[in-house]
PDB file of C-alpha atoms and ligand atoms in Angstrom:
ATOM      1  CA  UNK A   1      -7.185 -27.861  29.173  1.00 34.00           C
ATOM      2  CA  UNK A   2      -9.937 -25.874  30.267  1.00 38.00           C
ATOM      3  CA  UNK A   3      -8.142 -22.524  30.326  1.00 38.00           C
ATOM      4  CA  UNK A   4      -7.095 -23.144  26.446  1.00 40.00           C
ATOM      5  CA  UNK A   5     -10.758 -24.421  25.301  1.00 39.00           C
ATOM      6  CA  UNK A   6     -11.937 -20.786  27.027  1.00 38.00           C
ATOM      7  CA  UNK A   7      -8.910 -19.178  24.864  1.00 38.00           C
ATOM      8  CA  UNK A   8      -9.642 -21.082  21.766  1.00 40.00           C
ATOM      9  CA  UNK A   9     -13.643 -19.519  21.888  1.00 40.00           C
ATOM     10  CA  UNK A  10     -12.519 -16.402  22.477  1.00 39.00           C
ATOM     11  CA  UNK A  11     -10.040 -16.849  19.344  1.00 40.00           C
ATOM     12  CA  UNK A  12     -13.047 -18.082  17.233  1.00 41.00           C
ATOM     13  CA  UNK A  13     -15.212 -15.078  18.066  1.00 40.00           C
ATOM     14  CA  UNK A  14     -12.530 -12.971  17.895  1.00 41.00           C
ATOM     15  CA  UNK A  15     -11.939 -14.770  14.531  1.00 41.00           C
ATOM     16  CA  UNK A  16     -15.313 -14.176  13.918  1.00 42.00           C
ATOM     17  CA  UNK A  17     -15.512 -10.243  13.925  1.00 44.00           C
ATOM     18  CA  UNK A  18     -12.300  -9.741  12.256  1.00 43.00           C
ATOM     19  CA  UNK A  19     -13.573 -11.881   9.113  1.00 47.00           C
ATOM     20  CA  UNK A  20     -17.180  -9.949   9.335  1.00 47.00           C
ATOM     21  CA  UNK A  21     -14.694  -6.585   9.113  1.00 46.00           C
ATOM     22  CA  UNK A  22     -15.824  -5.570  12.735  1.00 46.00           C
ATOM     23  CA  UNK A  23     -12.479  -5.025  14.168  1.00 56.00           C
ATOM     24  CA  UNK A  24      -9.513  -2.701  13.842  1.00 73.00           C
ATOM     25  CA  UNK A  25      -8.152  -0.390  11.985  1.00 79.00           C
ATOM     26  CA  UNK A  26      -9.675   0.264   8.078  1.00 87.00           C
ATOM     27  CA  UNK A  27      -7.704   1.420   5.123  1.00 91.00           C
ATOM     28  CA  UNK A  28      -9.685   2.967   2.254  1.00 90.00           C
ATOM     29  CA  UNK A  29     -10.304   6.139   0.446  1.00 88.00           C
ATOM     30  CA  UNK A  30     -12.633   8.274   2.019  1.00 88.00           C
ATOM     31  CA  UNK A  31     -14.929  11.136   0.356  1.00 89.00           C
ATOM     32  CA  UNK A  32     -12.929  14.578  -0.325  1.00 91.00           C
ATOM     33  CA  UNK A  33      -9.549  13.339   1.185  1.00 89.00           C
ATOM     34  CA  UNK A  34      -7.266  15.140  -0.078  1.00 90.00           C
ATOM     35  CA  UNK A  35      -4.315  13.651   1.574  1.00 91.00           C
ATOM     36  CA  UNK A  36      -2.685  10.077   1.646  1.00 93.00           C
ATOM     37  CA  UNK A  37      -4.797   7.266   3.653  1.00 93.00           C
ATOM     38  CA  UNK A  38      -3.239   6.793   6.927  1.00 94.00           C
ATOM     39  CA  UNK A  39      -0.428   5.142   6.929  1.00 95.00           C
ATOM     40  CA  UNK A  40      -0.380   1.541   8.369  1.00 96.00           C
ATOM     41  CA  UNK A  41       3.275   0.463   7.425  1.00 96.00           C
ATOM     42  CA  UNK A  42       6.947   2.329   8.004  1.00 94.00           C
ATOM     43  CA  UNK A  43       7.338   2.214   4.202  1.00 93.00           C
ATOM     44  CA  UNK A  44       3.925   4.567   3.551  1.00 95.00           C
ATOM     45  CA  UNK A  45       5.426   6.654   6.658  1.00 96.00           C
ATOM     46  CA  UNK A  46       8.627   6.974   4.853  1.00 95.00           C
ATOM     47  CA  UNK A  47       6.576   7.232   1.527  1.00 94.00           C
ATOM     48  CA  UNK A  48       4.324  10.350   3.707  1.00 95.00           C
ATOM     49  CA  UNK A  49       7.595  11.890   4.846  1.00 95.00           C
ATOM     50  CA  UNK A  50       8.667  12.093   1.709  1.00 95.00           C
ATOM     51  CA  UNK A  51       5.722  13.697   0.196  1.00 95.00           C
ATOM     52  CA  UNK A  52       5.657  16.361   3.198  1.00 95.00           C
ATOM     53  CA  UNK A  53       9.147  17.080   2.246  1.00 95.00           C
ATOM     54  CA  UNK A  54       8.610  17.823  -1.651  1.00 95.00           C
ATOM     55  CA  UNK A  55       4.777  19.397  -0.967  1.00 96.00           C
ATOM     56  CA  UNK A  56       6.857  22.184   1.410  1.00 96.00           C
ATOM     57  CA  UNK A  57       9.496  22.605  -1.409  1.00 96.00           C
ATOM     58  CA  UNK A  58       7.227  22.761  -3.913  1.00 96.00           C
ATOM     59  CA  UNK A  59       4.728  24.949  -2.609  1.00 97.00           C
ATOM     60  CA  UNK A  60       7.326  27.645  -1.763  1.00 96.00           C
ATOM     61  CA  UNK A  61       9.078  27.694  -5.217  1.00 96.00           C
ATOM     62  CA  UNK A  62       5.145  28.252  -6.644  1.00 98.00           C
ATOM     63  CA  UNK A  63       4.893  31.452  -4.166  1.00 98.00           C
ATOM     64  CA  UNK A  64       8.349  32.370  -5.118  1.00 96.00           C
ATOM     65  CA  UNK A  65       7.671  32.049  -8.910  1.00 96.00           C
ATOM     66  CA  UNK A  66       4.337  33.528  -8.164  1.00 98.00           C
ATOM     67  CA  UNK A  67       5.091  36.550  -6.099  1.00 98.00           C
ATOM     68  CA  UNK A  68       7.774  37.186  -8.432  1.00 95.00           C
ATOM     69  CA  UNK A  69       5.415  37.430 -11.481  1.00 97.00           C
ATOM     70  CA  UNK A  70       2.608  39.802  -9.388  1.00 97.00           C
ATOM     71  CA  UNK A  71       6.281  41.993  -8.915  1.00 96.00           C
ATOM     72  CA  UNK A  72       7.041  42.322 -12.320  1.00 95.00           C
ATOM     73  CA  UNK A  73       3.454  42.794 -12.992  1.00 95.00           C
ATOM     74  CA  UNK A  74       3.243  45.603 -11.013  1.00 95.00           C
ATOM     75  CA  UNK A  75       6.473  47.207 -11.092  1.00 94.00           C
ATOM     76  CA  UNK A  76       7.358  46.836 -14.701  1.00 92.00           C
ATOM     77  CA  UNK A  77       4.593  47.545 -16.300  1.00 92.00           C
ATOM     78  CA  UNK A  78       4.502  50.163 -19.398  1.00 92.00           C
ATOM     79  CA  UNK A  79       2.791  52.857 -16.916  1.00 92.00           C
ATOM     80  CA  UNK A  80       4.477  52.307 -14.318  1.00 91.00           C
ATOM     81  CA  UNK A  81       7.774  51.493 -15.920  1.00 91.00           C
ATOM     82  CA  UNK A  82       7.882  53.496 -19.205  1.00 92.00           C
ATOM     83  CA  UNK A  83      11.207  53.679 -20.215  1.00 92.00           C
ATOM     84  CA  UNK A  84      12.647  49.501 -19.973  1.00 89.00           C
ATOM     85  CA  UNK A  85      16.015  49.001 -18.530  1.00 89.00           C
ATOM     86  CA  UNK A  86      18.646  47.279 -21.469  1.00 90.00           C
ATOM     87  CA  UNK A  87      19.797  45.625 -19.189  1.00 90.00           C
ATOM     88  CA  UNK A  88      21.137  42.004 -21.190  1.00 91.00           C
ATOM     89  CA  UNK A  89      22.856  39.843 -17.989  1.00 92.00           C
ATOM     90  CA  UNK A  90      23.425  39.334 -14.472  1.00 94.00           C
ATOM     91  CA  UNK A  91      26.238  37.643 -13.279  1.00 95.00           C
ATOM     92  CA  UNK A  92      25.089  36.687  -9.853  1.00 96.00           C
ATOM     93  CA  UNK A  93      21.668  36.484 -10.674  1.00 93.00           C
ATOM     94  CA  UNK A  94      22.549  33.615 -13.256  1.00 95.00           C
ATOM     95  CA  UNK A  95      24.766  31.782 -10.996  1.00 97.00           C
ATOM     96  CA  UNK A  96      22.026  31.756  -8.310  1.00 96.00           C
ATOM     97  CA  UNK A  97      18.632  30.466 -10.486  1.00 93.00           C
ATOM     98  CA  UNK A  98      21.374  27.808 -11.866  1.00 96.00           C
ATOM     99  CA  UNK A  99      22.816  26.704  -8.507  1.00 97.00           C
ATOM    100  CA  UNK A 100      19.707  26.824  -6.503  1.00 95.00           C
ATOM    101  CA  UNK A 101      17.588  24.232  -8.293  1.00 95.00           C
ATOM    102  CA  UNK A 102      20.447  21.918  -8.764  1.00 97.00           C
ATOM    103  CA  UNK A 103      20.713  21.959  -4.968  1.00 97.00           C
ATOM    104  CA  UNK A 104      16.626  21.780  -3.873  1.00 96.00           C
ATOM    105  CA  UNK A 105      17.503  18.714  -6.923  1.00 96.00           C
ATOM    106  CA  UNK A 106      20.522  17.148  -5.268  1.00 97.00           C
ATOM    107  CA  UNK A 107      18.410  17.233  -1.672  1.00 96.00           C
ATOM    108  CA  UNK A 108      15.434  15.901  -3.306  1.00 95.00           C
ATOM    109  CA  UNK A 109      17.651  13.009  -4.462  1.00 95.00           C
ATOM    110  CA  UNK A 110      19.350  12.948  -1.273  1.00 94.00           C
ATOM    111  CA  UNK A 111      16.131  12.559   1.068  1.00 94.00           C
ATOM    112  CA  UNK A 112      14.227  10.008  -1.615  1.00 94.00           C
ATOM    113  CA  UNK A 113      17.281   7.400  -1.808  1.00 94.00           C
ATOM    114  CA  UNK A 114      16.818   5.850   1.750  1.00 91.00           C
ATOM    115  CA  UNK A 115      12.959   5.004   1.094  1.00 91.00           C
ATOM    116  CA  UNK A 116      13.277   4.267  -2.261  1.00 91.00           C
ATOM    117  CA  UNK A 117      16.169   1.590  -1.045  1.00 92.00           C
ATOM    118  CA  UNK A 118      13.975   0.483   1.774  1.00 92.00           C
ATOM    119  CA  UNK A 119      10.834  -0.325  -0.248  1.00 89.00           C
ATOM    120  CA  UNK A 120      12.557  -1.870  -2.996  1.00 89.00           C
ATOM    121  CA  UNK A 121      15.066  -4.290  -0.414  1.00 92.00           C
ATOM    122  CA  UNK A 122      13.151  -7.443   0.619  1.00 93.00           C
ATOM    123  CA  UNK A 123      14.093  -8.495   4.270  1.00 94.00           C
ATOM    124  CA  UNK A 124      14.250 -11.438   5.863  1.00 94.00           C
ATOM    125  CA  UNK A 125      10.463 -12.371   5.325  1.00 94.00           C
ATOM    126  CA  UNK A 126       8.509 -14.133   8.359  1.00 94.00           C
ATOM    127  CA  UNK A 127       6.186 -15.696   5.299  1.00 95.00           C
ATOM    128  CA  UNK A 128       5.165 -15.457   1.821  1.00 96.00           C
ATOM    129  CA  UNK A 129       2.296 -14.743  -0.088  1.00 97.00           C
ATOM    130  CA  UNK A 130       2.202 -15.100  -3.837  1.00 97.00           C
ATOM    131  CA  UNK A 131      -0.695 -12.811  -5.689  1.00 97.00           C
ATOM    132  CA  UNK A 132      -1.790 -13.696  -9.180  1.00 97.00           C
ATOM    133  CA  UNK A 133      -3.397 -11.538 -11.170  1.00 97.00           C
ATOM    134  CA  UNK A 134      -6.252 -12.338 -13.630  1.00 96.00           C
ATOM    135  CA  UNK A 135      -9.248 -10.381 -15.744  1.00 94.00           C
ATOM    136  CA  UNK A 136     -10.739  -9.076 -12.837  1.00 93.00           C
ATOM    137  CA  UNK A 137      -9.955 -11.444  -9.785  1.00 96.00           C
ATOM    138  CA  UNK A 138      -6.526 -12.346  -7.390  1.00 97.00           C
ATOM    139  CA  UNK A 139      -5.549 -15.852  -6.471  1.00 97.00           C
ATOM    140  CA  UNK A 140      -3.447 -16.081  -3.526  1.00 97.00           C
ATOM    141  CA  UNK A 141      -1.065 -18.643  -2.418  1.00 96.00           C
ATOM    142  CA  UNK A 142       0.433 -19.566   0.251  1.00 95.00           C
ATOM    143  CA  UNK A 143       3.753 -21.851  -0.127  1.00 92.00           C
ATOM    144  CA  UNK A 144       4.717 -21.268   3.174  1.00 91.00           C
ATOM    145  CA  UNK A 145       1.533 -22.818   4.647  1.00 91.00           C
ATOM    146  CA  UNK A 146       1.148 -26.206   2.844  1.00 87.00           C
ATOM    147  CA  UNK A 147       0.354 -24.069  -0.566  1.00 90.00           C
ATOM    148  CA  UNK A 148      -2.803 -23.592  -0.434  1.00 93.00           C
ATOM    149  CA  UNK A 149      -4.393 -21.016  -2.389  1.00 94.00           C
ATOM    150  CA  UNK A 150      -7.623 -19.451  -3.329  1.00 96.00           C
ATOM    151  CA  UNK A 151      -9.667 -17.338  -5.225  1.00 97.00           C
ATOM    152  CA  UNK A 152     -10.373 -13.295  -4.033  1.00 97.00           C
ATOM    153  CA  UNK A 153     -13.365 -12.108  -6.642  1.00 96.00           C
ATOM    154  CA  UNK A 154     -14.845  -8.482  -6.350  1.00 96.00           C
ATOM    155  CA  UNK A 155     -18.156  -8.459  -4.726  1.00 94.00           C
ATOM    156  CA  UNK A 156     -20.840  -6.943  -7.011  1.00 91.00           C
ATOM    157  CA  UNK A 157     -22.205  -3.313  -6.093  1.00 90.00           C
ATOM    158  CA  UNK A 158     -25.384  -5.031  -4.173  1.00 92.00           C
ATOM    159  CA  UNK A 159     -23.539  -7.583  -2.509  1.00 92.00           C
ATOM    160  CA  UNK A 160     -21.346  -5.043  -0.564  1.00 92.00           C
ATOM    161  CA  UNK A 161     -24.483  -2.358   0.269  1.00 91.00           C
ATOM    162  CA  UNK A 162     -25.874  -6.064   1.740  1.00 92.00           C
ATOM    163  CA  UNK A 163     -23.456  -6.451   3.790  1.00 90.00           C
ATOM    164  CA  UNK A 164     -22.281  -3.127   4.580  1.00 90.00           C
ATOM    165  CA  UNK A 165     -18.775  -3.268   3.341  1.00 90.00           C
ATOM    166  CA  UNK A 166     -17.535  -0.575   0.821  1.00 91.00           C
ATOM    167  CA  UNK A 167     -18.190  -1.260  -3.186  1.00 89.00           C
ATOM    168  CA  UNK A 168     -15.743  -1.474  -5.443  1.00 92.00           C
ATOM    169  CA  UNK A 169     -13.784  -2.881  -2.676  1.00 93.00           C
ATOM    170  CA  UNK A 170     -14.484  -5.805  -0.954  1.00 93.00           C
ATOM    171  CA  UNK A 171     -13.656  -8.672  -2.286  1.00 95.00           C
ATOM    172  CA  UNK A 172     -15.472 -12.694  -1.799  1.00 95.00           C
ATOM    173  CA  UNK A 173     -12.086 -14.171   0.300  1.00 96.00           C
ATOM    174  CA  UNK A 174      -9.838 -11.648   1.306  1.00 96.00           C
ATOM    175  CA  UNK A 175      -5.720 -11.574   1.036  1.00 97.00           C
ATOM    176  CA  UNK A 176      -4.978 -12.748   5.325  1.00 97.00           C
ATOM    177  CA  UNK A 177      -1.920 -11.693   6.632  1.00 97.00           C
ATOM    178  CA  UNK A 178      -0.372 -11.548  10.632  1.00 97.00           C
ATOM    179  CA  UNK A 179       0.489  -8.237  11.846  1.00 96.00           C
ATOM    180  CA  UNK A 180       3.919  -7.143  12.810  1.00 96.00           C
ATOM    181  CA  UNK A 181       5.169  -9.166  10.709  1.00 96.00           C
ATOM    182  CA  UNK A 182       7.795  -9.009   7.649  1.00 96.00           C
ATOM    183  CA  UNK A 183       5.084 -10.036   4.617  1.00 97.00           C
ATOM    184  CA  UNK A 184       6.878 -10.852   1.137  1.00 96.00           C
ATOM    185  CA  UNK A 185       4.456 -10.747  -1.849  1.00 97.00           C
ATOM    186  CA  UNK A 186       5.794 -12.441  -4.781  1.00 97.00           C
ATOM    187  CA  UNK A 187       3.749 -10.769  -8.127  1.00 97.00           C
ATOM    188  CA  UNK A 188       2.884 -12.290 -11.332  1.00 97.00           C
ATOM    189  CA  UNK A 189      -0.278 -11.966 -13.638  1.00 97.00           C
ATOM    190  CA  UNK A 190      -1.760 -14.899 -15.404  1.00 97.00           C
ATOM    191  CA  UNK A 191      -2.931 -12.958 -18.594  1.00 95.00           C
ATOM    192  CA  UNK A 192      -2.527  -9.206 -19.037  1.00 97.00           C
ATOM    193  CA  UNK A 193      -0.333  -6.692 -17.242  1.00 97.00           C
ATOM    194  CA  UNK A 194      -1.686  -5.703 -13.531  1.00 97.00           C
ATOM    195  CA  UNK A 195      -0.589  -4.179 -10.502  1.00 98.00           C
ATOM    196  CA  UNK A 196      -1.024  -4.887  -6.804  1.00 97.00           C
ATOM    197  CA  UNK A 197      -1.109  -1.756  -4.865  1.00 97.00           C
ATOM    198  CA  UNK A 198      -2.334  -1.082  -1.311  1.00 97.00           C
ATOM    199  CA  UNK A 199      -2.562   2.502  -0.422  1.00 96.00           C
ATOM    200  CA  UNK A 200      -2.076   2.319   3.637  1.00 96.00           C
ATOM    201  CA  UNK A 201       0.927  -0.229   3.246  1.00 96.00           C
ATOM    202  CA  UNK A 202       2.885   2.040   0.685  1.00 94.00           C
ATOM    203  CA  UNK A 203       2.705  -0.725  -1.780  1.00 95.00           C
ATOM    204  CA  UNK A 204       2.755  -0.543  -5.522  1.00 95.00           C
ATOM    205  CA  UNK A 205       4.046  -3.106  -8.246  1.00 96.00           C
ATOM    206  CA  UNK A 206       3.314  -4.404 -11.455  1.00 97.00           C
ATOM    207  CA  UNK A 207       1.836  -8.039 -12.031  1.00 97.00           C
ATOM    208  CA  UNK A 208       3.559  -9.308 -15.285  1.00 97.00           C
ATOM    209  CA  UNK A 209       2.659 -12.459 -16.991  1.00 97.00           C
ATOM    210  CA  UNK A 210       5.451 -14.966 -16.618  1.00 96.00           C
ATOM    211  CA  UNK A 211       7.692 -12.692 -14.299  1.00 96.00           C
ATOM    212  CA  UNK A 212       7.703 -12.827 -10.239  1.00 96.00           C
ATOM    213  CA  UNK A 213       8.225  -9.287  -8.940  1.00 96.00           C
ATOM    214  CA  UNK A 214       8.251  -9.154  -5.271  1.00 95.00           C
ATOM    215  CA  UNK A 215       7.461  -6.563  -2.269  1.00 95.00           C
ATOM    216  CA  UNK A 216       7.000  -6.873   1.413  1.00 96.00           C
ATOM    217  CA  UNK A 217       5.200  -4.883   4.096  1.00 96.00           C
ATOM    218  CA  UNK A 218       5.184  -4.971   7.591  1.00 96.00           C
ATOM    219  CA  UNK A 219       1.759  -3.710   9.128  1.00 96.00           C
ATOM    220  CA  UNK A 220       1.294  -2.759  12.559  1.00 95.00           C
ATOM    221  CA  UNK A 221      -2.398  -2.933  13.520  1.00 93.00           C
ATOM    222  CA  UNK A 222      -4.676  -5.482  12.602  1.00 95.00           C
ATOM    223  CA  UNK A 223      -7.556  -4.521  10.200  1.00 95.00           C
ATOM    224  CA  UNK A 224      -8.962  -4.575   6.670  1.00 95.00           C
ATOM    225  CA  UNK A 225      -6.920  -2.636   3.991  1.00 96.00           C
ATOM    226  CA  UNK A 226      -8.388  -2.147   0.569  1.00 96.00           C
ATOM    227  CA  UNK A 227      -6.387  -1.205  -2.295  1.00 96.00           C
ATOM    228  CA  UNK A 228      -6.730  -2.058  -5.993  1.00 96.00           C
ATOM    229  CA  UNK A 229      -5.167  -2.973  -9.265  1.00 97.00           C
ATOM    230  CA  UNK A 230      -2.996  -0.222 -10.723  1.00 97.00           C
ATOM    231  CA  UNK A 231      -2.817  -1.248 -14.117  1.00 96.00           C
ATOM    232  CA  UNK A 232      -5.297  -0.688 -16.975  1.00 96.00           C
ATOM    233  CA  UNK A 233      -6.331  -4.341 -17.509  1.00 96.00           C
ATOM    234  CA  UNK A 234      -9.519  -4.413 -19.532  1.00 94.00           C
ATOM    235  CA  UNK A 235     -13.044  -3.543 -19.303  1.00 95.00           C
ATOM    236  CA  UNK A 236     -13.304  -4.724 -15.912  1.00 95.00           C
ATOM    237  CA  UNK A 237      -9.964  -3.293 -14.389  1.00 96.00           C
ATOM    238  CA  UNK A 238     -12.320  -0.706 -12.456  1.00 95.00           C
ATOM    239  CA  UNK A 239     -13.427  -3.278 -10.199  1.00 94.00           C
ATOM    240  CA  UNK A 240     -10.399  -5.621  -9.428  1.00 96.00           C
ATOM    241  CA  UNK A 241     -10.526  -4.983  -5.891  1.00 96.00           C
ATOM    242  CA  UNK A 242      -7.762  -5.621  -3.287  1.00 97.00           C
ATOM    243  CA  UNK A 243      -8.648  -6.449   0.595  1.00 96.00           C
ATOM    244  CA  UNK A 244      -5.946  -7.704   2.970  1.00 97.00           C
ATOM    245  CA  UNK A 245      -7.401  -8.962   6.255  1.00 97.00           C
ATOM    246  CA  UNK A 246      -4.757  -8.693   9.078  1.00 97.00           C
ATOM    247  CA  UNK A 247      -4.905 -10.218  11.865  1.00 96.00           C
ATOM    248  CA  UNK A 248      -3.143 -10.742  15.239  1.00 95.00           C
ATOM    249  CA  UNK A 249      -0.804 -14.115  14.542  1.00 94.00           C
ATOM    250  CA  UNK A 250      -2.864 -16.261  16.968  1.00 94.00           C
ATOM    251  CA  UNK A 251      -5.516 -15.627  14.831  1.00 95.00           C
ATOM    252  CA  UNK A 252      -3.627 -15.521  11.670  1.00 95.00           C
ATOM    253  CA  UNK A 253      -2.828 -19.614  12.703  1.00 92.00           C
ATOM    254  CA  UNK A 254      -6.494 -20.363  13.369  1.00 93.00           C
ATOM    255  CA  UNK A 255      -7.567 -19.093   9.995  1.00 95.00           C
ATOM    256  CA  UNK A 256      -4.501 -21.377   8.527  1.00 93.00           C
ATOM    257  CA  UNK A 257      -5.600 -24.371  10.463  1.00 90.00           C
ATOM    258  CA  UNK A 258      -9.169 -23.630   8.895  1.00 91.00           C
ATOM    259  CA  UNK A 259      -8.219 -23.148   5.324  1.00 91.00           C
ATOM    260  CA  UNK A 260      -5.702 -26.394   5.256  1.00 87.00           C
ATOM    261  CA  UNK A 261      -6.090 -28.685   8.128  1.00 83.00           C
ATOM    262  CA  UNK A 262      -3.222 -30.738   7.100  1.00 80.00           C
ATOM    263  CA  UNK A 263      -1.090 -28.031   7.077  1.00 78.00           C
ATOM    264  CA  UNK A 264      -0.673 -28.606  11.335  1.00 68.00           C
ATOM    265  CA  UNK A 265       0.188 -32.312  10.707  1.00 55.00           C
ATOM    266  CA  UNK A 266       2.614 -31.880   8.354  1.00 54.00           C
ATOM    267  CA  UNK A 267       4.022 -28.491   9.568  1.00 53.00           C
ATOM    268  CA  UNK A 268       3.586 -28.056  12.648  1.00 53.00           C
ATOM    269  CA  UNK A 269       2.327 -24.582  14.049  1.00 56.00           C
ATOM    270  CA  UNK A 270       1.925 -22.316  17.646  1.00 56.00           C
ATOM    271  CA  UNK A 271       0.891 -24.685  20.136  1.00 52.00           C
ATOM    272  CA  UNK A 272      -2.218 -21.967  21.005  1.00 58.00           C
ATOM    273  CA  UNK A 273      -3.295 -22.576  17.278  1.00 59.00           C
ATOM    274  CA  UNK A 274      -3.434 -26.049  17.570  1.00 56.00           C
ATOM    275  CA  UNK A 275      -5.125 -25.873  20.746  1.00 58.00           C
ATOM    276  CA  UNK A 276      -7.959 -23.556  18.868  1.00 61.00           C
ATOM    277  CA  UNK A 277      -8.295 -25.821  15.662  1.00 56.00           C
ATOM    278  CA  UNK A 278      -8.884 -29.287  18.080  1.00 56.00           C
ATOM    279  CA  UNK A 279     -10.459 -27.475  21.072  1.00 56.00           C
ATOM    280  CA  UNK A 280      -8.526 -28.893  23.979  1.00 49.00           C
TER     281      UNK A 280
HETATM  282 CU1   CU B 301      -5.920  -5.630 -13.266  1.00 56.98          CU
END
């Protein structure tokens, strides 16, 4: 009894600094990055690999293309090169620029399939989370815990300096998810065409009025991730903010047994949860 009131304190404080954004790991842009955010998920590491793959490939057909153009600059030039060869065709030479892209093409293709598969194949999911989107706001519902949802508005430029958490970004209630766990988001818009998109968890997808996409992510450290909606949606679609709290599952169950009590009743949930929500 004792041991688990001691446990269920150190939940609530723990609780307590995850949902004042003063633990783990953060995902958001940062000044002058030039490079992806960290990843926090194995689709944005498959996403990153991919990226490496193509920026190498790409970067040495530009000093190819380049350093071919300085050549002919140089070399064949009308001083340095005053009488021009008539020369019309080159076997070899033609077979080689044709057969060469088609290849760095058919690896491209090769290496992209297995992500592209992975990201778009929903496992098993531990839970769900539906995320509506509206002109400029989320709602967010979850039908695997009772169904209760609620509303995730962008904080206004002076209410994030207040309380030190990044504009454009934070939101009033954020998304609240357990880590290491399979997370499917089911997608849908209530008005205009949006997109949920997280940039640490690789995930991107359109929110449609009256059709459910769906996308999961597994992440591996709790934290706050920030991402925002992809897809012009009106004047406001600059600030339509996206923050997804995650949080170890002990906690993850606390914050359930605080946003729907009745959820334990019905349900049932981790004994340590319970043990946190009554204080025995
Ligand atoms: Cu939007």
């Amino acid at each position: 009894m004792r041991k688990s009131r001691i446990t269920g304190l150190l939940g609530g404080a723990t609780l307590l600094a995850a949902l004042t954004g003063a633990a783990g790991a953060v995902g958001l842009p940062t000044d002058k990055s030039i490079t992806f955010q960290e990843s926090a998920t194995p689709q944005m590491d498959m996403v990153t690999n991919l990226h490496t793959i193509a920026f190498v490939i790409i970067t040495a057909i530009v000093i190819l293309v380049m350093g071919l153009m300085l050549f002919i600059f140089i070399r064949f030039n009308e001083k340095a090169n005053p009488v021009p060869s008539k020369t019309s065709h080159n076997t070899l030479l033609e077979v080689v620029w044709t057969a060469a892209p088609v290849m760095i093409v058919l690896f491209l293709i090769a290496v992209a399939t297995r992500p592209l598969y992975y990201l778009d194949t929903i496992p098993e999911p531990d839970m769900t989370v539906k995320a509506v989107g509206n002109q400029w706001n989320w709602d967010y519902v979850y039908p695997d815990h009772g169904g209760f949802e609620f509303n995730s508005a962008p904080l206004t430029k002076e209410e994030a300096a207040a309380k030190n958490l990044p504009g454009l970004l934070a939101v009033t209630e954020p998304m609240v998810v357990p880590a290491g766990k399979k997370i499917r988001v089911i997608v849908t818009a209530s008005d205009v065409l949006h997109a949920f998109a997280v940039p640490a968890f690789g995930v991107k997808i359109d929110a449609v009025p009256g059709r459910l996409n769906e996308t999961w992510f597994e992440v591996r450290e709790p934290g706050t991730y920030y991402g925002q909606c992809s897809e012009v949606c009106g004047q406001l679609h600059y600030n339509m903010p996206i923050e997804v709290r995650v949080l170890p599952q002990a906690e993850f169950d606390a914050w359930v047994l605080e946003k729907n009590p009745e959820y334990v009743k019905n349900e049932g949930i981790t004994t340590e949860a319970r043990n946190t929500q009554t204080g025995e």
